[in-house]
Coordinates of C-alpha atoms in Angstrom, one line a residue:
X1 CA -17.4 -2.1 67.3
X2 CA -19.0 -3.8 64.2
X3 CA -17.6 -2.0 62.2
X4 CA -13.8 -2.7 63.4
X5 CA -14.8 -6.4 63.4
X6 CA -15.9 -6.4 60.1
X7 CA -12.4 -4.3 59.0
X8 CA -10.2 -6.7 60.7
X9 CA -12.1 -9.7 58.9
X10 CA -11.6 -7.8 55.3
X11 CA -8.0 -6.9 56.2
X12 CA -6.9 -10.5 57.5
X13 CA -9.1 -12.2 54.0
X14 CA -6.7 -9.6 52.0
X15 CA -3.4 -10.7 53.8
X16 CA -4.0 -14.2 53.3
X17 CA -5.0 -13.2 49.4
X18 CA -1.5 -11.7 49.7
X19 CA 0.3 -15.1 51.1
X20 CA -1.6 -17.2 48.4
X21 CA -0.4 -14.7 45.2
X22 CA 3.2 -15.2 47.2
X23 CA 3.2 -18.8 47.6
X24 CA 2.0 -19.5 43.9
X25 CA 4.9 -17.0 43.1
X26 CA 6.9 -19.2 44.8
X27 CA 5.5 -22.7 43.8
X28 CA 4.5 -22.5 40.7
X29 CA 7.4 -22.0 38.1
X30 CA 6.6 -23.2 34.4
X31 CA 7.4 -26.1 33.5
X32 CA 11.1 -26.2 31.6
X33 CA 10.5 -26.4 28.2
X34 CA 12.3 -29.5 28.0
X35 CA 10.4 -31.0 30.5
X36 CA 8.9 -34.7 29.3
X37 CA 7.2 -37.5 31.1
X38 CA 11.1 -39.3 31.8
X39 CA 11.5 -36.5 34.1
X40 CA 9.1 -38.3 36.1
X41 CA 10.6 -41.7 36.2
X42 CA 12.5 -42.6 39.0
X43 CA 12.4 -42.8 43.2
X44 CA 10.2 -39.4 44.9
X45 CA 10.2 -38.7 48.6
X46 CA 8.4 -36.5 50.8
X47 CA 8.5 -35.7 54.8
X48 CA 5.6 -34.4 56.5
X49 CA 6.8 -34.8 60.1
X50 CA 10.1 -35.5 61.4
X51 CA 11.1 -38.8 60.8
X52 CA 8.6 -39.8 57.8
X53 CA 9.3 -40.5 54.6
X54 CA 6.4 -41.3 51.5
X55 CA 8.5 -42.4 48.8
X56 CA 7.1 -42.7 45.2
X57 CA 8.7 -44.7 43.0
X58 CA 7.1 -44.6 39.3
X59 CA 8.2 -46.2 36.3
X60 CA 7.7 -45.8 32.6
X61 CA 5.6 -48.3 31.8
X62 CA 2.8 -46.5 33.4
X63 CA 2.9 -47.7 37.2
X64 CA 4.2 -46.8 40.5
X65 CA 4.5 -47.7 44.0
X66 CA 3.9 -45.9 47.3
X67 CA 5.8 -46.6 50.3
X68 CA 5.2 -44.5 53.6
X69 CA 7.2 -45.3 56.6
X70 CA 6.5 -42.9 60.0
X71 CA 8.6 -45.3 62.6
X72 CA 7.2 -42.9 65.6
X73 CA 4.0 -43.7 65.0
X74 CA 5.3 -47.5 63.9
X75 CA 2.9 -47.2 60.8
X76 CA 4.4 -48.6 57.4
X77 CA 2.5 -49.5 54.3
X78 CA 3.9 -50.4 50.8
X79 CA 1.1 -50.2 48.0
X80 CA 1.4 -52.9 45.2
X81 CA 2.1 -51.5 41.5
X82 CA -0.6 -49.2 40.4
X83 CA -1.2 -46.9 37.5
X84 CA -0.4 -43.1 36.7
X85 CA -1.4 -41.0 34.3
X86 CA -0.2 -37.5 33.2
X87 CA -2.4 -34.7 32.6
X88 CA -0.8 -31.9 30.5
X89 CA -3.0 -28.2 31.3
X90 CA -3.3 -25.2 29.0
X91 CA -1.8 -23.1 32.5
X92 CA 1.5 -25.0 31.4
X93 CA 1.5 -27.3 34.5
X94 CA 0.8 -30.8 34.5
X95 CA -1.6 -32.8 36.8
X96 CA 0.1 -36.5 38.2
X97 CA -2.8 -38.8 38.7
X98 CA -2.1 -41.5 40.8
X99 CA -4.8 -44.1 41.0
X100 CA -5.2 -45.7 44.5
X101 CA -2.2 -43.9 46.1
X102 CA -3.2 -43.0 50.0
X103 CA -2.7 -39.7 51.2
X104 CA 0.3 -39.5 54.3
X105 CA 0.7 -36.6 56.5
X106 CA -3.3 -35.8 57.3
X107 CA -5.3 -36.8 60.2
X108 CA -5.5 -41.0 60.4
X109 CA -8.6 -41.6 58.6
X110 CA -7.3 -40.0 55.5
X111 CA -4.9 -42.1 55.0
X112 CA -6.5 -45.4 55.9
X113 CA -9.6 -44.6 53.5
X114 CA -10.3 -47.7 51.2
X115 CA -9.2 -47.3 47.9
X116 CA -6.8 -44.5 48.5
X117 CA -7.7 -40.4 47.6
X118 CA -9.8 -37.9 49.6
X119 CA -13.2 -38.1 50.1
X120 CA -14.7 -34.6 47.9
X121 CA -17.7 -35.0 50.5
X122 CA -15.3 -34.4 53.8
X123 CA -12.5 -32.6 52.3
X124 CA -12.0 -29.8 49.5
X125 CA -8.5 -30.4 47.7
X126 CA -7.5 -27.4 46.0
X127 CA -5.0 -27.4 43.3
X128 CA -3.4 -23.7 44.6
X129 CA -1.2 -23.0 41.1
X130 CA -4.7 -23.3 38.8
X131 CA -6.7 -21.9 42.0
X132 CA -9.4 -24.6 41.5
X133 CA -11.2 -27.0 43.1
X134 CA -10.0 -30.9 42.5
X135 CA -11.5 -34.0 43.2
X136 CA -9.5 -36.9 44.1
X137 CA -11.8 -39.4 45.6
X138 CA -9.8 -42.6 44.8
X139 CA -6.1 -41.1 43.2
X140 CA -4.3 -38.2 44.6
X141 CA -3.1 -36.0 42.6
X142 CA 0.2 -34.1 42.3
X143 CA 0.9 -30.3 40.8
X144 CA 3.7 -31.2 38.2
X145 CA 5.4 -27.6 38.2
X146 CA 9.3 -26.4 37.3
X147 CA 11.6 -25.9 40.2
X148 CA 13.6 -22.8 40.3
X149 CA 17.0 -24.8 39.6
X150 CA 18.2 -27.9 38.3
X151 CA 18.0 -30.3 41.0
X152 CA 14.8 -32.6 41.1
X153 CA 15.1 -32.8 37.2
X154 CA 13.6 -29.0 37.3
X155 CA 10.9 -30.2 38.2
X156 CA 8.9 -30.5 41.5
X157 CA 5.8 -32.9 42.0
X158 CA 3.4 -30.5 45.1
X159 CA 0.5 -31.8 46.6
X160 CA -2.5 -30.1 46.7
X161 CA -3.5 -28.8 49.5
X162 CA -6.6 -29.3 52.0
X163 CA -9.0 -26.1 52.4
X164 CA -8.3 -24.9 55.8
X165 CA -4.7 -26.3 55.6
X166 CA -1.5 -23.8 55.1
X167 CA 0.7 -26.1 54.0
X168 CA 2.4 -27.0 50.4
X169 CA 4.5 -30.4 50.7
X170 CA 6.1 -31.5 47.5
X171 CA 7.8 -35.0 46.8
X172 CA 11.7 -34.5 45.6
X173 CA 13.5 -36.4 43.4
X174 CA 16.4 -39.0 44.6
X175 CA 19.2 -39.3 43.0
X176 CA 19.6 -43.2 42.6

């Protein structure tokens, strides 16, 4: 009985092994060579549930602003102007630092922590295309990969994701 316990264990570790090779697959296009930091300038918006929105709008003199708006659970909060950074990697993606931005869609007191980020003591934020640990504990930070079109600039800004969470949201680009 052990024995099948312990099979079923190795057999579910490789499936989800599988799914994670798949979703970076997926996720994680290069960037387009033309890609440059303008490609980031301009309004971002995400949806975690069904009627949310987290809207990023950054601009190229180095700030941005976060708005989230979730009407069913009557919770809206617009950040001032803060600062981002880019952070070009040797994989070919880029990192999107944003300094103070609060993290929408998790559990409450995520989102409400003081300063913005996720606390590296109560959460593990993995950054899945690099398959590495990242800490975030007062910025979150966004996987700046290529999209597998045109649309969003070819480009599409991911959050990381959460150990123990399955899910890869990414912020899209508005067309203004």
């Amino acid at each position: 009985m052990a024995f099948i316990l312990a099979l079923n264990f190795l057999l579910i570790a490789c499936m989800n092994q599988v799914e994670d090779i798949q979703r970076k697959d997926q996720l994680c296009l290069e960037l387009p060579d033309t890609f440059s930091t303008d490609d980031l300038i301009g309004t971002w918006v995400a949806s975690y549930s069904l009627n949310d929105t987290d809207t990023i709008i950054i601009n190229a003199d180095g700030t941005y602003k976060q708005i989230y708006d979730d009407p069913d659970a009557d919770l809206f909060y617009e950040s001032d102007w803060a600062n981002w950074t880019i952070e070009f990697r040797e994989s070919g993606y880029a990192r999107l630092h944003l300094k103070g931005m609060k993290r929408a869609g998790e559990v409450a007191s995520v989102f409400e922590r003081i300063g913005g980020g996720v606390d590296p003591e109560l959460y593990t934020s993995i950054d899945y295309c690099e398959n590495e640990v990242v800490e975030m504990p007062e910025e979150i930070i966004l996987i700046v990969t290529g999209e597998p079109d045109d649309t969003n600039r070819g480009v599409a800004l991911r959050q990381v994701r959460i150990a123990g969470s399955d899910w890869t949201w990414s912020f899209q680009y508005l067309d203004e």
